XYZ file of C-alpha atoms in Angstrom:
336
model
C 125.501 31.497 -73.648
C 125.502 34.386 -71.221
C 127.417 37.541 -72.086
C 129.620 39.627 -70.000
C 128.631 43.314 -69.706
C 129.706 46.452 -67.975
C 128.119 46.754 -64.486
C 128.029 49.917 -62.289
C 127.744 49.549 -58.103
C 125.226 52.345 -57.838
C 125.687 53.366 -54.135
C 128.649 51.958 -52.447
C 128.073 54.249 -49.379
C 125.540 51.748 -47.891
C 124.084 48.260 -48.093
C 120.852 48.468 -50.156
C 119.154 45.809 -52.259
C 115.857 44.858 -54.130
C 115.745 47.915 -56.447
C 112.236 48.807 -57.874
C 113.120 51.536 -60.358
C 110.842 54.069 -62.268
C 111.121 57.255 -64.233
C 109.188 60.119 -62.594
C 109.282 63.649 -64.153
C 112.122 62.584 -66.577
C 114.291 61.309 -63.586
C 115.149 57.941 -62.609
C 114.187 57.207 -58.979
C 115.271 53.936 -57.029
C 113.285 52.686 -54.196
C 115.543 49.837 -52.590
C 115.268 47.793 -49.403
C 117.984 48.721 -46.805
C 120.127 46.087 -45.300
C 121.483 46.476 -41.605
C 124.157 44.433 -39.879
C 124.012 43.623 -36.068
C 124.648 40.732 -33.736
C 121.373 38.933 -35.161
C 122.577 38.454 -38.560
C 122.597 34.669 -38.880
C 121.584 33.225 -42.077
C 118.692 30.581 -42.266
C 116.137 29.747 -44.844
C 113.326 31.700 -43.165
C 115.167 35.156 -43.930
C 115.539 36.107 -40.216
C 119.226 37.473 -41.176
C 117.462 40.397 -42.963
C 117.520 43.429 -40.506
C 115.580 45.859 -42.509
C 114.126 48.780 -40.633
C 113.548 51.784 -43.069
C 113.692 52.745 -46.743
C 115.784 55.338 -48.449
C 114.912 56.939 -51.978
C 117.748 57.372 -54.485
C 117.739 59.140 -57.852
C 120.104 59.428 -60.547
C 121.006 62.560 -62.258
C 121.344 61.690 -66.022
C 122.464 58.157 -67.281
C 122.268 54.995 -65.387
C 125.859 53.944 -66.030
C 127.601 57.227 -65.096
C 124.940 59.776 -63.724
C 125.261 60.944 -60.089
C 123.283 59.089 -57.565
C 121.554 61.091 -54.930
C 120.435 59.787 -51.678
C 117.085 61.727 -50.638
C 117.462 60.345 -47.090
C 115.082 58.084 -45.105
C 111.588 58.184 -46.511
C 109.821 55.821 -44.022
C 110.745 54.252 -40.972
C 109.393 51.028 -39.327
C 108.432 52.884 -36.142
C 106.331 55.082 -38.033
C 103.873 52.340 -39.205
C 101.265 51.841 -36.466
C 100.987 48.164 -37.210
C 104.577 47.176 -37.356
C 106.395 44.240 -36.226
C 109.779 43.806 -38.305
C 111.355 43.523 -41.656
C 110.475 46.108 -44.350
C 111.332 43.904 -47.365
C 110.914 44.969 -51.143
C 108.968 47.949 -51.828
C 107.329 49.623 -54.968
C 106.264 53.057 -55.827
C 103.742 54.442 -58.387
C 102.111 57.778 -59.202
C 98.611 58.742 -59.750
C 96.927 62.131 -59.973
C 100.081 63.889 -58.679
C 100.373 61.441 -55.650
C 103.126 58.842 -55.006
C 102.091 55.597 -53.543
C 104.616 53.240 -51.717
C 103.405 49.644 -51.326
C 105.599 47.722 -48.811
C 105.560 44.254 -47.072
C 106.265 44.036 -43.327
C 105.574 41.635 -40.620
C 102.741 42.656 -38.276
C 102.938 41.909 -34.411
C 102.161 38.317 -34.946
C 105.002 37.816 -37.447
C 102.800 37.517 -40.603
C 103.753 39.428 -43.544
C 100.882 42.091 -44.714
C 100.972 45.091 -47.235
C 101.152 48.559 -46.266
C 100.542 51.696 -48.239
C 102.324 54.986 -47.574
C 101.600 58.292 -49.615
C 104.023 61.178 -50.524
C 103.531 64.501 -52.568
C 106.693 63.917 -54.496
C 108.627 60.785 -55.514
C 111.615 61.249 -53.114
C 108.965 61.246 -50.146
C 108.786 61.209 -47.109
C 106.026 58.846 -47.283
C 103.027 58.778 -44.685
C 101.827 55.456 -43.941
C 98.321 54.554 -43.643
C 97.130 53.338 -40.446
C 96.170 49.816 -41.474
C 97.441 47.257 -43.684
C 95.737 46.351 -47.049
C 92.715 44.104 -46.489
C 93.486 40.612 -47.269
C 96.982 41.002 -48.181
C 99.814 38.425 -47.540
C 103.405 37.520 -48.606
C 105.826 39.859 -50.081
C 107.785 41.408 -53.044
C 105.280 43.778 -54.575
C 105.756 45.313 -58.003
C 103.020 48.001 -59.298
C 102.372 48.019 -63.112
C 100.517 50.772 -64.657
C 98.752 49.755 -68.016
C 96.169 51.628 -69.740
C 95.104 53.713 -66.826
C 94.870 50.948 -64.365
C 97.273 49.709 -61.591
C 98.125 46.191 -61.021
C 100.120 44.646 -58.134
C 102.304 41.519 -58.666
C 103.528 40.035 -55.444
C 104.575 36.761 -53.706
C 107.574 34.885 -52.226
C 108.331 31.416 -50.942
C 109.938 30.166 -47.683
C 110.265 33.131 -45.455
C 107.855 35.115 -47.982
C 105.057 32.796 -46.495
C 103.331 32.330 -49.953
C 103.238 28.628 -49.365
C 100.709 29.253 -46.159
C 97.992 30.505 -48.707
C 95.684 28.770 -51.148
C 93.045 30.927 -53.080
C 94.029 33.889 -50.833
C 93.059 31.993 -47.681
C 95.548 31.174 -44.985
C 95.867 27.361 -44.585
C 98.094 27.488 -41.552
C 99.868 30.120 -39.621
C 102.124 31.987 -42.012
C 104.786 32.418 -39.197
C 105.458 28.588 -39.145
C 106.850 26.274 -41.680
C 109.203 28.909 -43.532
C 111.697 26.616 -44.854
C 112.026 24.376 -47.758
C 110.849 21.462 -45.737
C 107.180 23.137 -45.362
C 104.532 20.414 -45.944
C 102.604 23.047 -48.034
C 105.273 23.423 -50.602
C 104.789 21.232 -53.869
C 107.681 18.933 -54.528
C 108.923 17.152 -57.852
C 106.770 17.342 -60.875
C 103.748 18.929 -59.013
C 102.867 22.476 -60.414
C 105.063 25.086 -58.732
C 103.579 27.723 -56.553
C 102.742 30.822 -58.712
C 103.138 34.635 -57.995
C 99.987 36.527 -57.515
C 98.709 39.564 -59.607
C 95.773 41.872 -58.503
C 94.239 45.170 -59.871
C 94.274 47.868 -57.153
C 91.298 49.838 -56.112
C 90.800 53.360 -57.709
C 92.131 55.006 -54.563
C 95.115 53.036 -54.554
C 94.641 51.879 -50.953
C 93.228 48.324 -51.269
C 92.767 45.485 -53.581
C 90.191 46.056 -56.329
C 89.504 42.336 -56.943
C 90.845 38.978 -55.411
C 94.294 38.266 -56.503
C 94.846 35.813 -59.180
C 97.720 33.191 -59.705
C 100.330 34.108 -62.321
C 101.087 30.862 -64.214
C 104.348 30.329 -65.884
C 104.143 27.424 -68.564
C 106.435 25.788 -70.779
C 106.179 25.702 -74.678
C 103.649 23.168 -74.545
C 101.343 25.149 -72.128
C 102.270 22.918 -68.928
C 102.859 24.830 -65.722
C 106.465 24.786 -64.571
C 106.917 21.874 -61.930
C 108.259 22.462 -58.385
C 111.549 20.787 -59.370
C 112.284 23.120 -62.374
C 115.049 25.407 -61.667
C 113.394 27.978 -63.679
C 110.178 28.181 -61.507
C 109.103 31.182 -59.781
C 110.283 31.957 -56.163
C 110.036 35.644 -55.501
C 110.691 39.129 -57.097
C 108.183 39.518 -59.649
C 108.679 42.439 -62.035
C 106.363 43.032 -65.096
C 107.077 45.486 -67.984
C 105.571 45.823 -71.638
C 107.418 45.883 -74.650
C 106.083 45.781 -78.263
C 102.708 44.819 -77.060
C 103.968 41.917 -75.173
C 103.932 41.561 -71.320
C 107.374 40.359 -69.766
C 106.847 38.723 -66.352
C 110.415 38.525 -64.825
C 111.141 36.944 -61.503
C 113.837 35.340 -59.238
C 114.002 31.504 -58.975
C 115.443 31.765 -55.259
C 117.389 28.611 -54.504
C 118.582 28.023 -58.003
C 119.759 31.852 -58.008
C 118.833 32.803 -61.601
C 116.646 35.891 -62.768
C 114.244 34.462 -65.357
C 111.366 35.699 -67.619
C 108.342 34.523 -69.398
C 106.124 36.285 -72.054
C 102.451 36.496 -72.477
C 99.564 38.540 -74.296
C 97.639 39.220 -71.062
C 98.559 41.228 -68.016
C 97.037 38.137 -65.913
C 99.032 35.492 -67.987
C 99.650 32.757 -68.598
C 103.108 33.588 -69.353
C 105.280 31.228 -71.436
C 108.752 30.764 -70.067
C 111.516 32.192 -72.421
C 114.892 32.128 -70.666
C 117.563 33.496 -67.990
C 117.971 37.123 -67.829
C 121.024 36.911 -65.215
C 123.076 33.925 -64.192
C 123.906 33.548 -60.361
C 125.685 36.296 -58.601
C 127.714 36.418 -55.324
C 125.201 35.985 -52.642
C 121.969 33.903 -52.282
C 119.176 36.396 -53.444
C 118.784 37.960 -56.759
C 116.219 40.648 -56.963
C 115.705 43.354 -59.815
C 113.816 45.768 -61.860
C 113.906 46.678 -65.625
C 113.291 50.089 -67.104
C 113.585 51.707 -70.387
C 115.753 55.071 -70.526
C 116.019 57.052 -73.520
C 115.664 54.109 -75.930
C 117.872 51.833 -73.966
C 116.784 49.059 -71.432
C 118.573 48.654 -68.086
C 118.488 45.921 -65.659
C 118.949 46.910 -61.897
C 119.696 44.272 -59.326
C 122.090 43.383 -56.360
C 124.667 41.167 -55.351
C 126.796 40.706 -52.090
C 130.471 41.094 -53.529
C 131.257 44.218 -51.587
C 130.225 42.667 -48.168
C 132.581 39.641 -49.044
C 129.468 37.405 -49.831
C 127.362 38.062 -46.784
C 123.851 37.372 -48.224
C 122.223 39.928 -45.826
C 124.322 42.793 -46.806
C 123.917 43.651 -50.472
C 124.904 46.414 -52.857
C 122.963 47.861 -55.959
C 124.012 47.384 -59.421
C 123.012 48.278 -62.919
C 123.831 47.126 -66.338
C 122.331 47.572 -69.786
C 119.809 44.960 -71.137
C 119.601 44.026 -74.653
C 117.016 42.101 -76.828
C 117.425 40.070 -79.913
C 115.548 40.605 -83.155
C 112.490 38.338 -82.052
C 112.189 40.332 -78.598
C 114.164 37.711 -76.434
C 116.277 39.008 -73.682
C 120.055 38.132 -74.033
C 121.290 36.444 -70.995
C 123.698 38.367 -68.799
C 126.708 36.801 -66.723
C 126.196 37.475 -63.149
C 129.416 37.148 -61.601
C 131.931 39.850 -62.811
C 135.702 38.835 -62.898
C-alpha cells in the first residue's frame, strides 16, 4: 500500500519539471527543464505542448525539505546551440576533472531528437554548448551515472521521445513521424516492451564510447516485461547504486507510475521490484533520487499548481525510504 509523506514544492516562482539532481561540492544542485506557456500549448500524444527553450540551474542551501532554493539564472538557451530546432527536454549534468558536462536532448532542424553536450567551469553554469550533437545519438531523457571512474548514460523515451523509430541504434523510419501510441513500430500486447538504452561515454565526455545497449527489465522469472504491462519502461531513466545493487528507476508514461527494478550489473538485466510513486496530478512523472546526509530523497514534478495543465509542471521533493530488504516503500502521488 502506498504511504502518504510530506512533500515540498521547491520553486513556486516558475514552472519547471524533470529534475535531475546531484550533490556537487557539498551542495544539492537541481537541473530541471523549463516549461513555458503560450498560444501553442495544445496537448497531444507527440509532446508538442511542451514549449521548452532554456535551462535554469537551482541549488538548495541546506536540507532538501526546508533549505532555501536559489535560482542561478539561465544556464543555456536554445538559440545558443548551433544545430537547434526546438524543445530542450530533460537534461543531466556530471562532473569530471573539475569540469561540468550538461547532456541534453533537442530536436534538430529536421525535428529529430539528438543529444547535445555543454560544458561549464562550475555546477551553476553558464554552460557552453559544443557545435555538433553527439554522433549516433537519438531519443530523449538522459541520466548520467558515475560508477568506479566511468560515466554511463541512460536514455530513451517512447511516443514523442522517438525511441520506437530505432532498432539496434539505427533509424528504421523518419523519427519525426509516428510519434503517437498508434505508431506501427511500437510493440503491442504480450510482445516484449521497448527498453531504455545505456552507453558508456568516451573519456572526453563528448561522445558515446561504445554502441548503446538495451536496458531490459524482466519479471521474477526472467521474462522481459510485455508491452501491455503497466509497469513497463516508457521514459525518464534514473539509475543509482545502493548496497552494491543497481536500482534502475523509470516512468511508465501512459500508466502514470514511477517504477524500479534492481540488478547486479550496470547494463542489467534488471528485475522488476515495484512502484515508487503512484500517479500525480498531470500526465507525466519524471524524477531523480539522491542520498543526502544518510537519507534518501525523491525529486519529481506534478501539475497541481497550474490546475492540471500537463505542460506547466512544478518541482517537488519528499523523503524516500527502504525496507530491511532494500525495497523502496511506495509513496502516494496525489496530496490531499
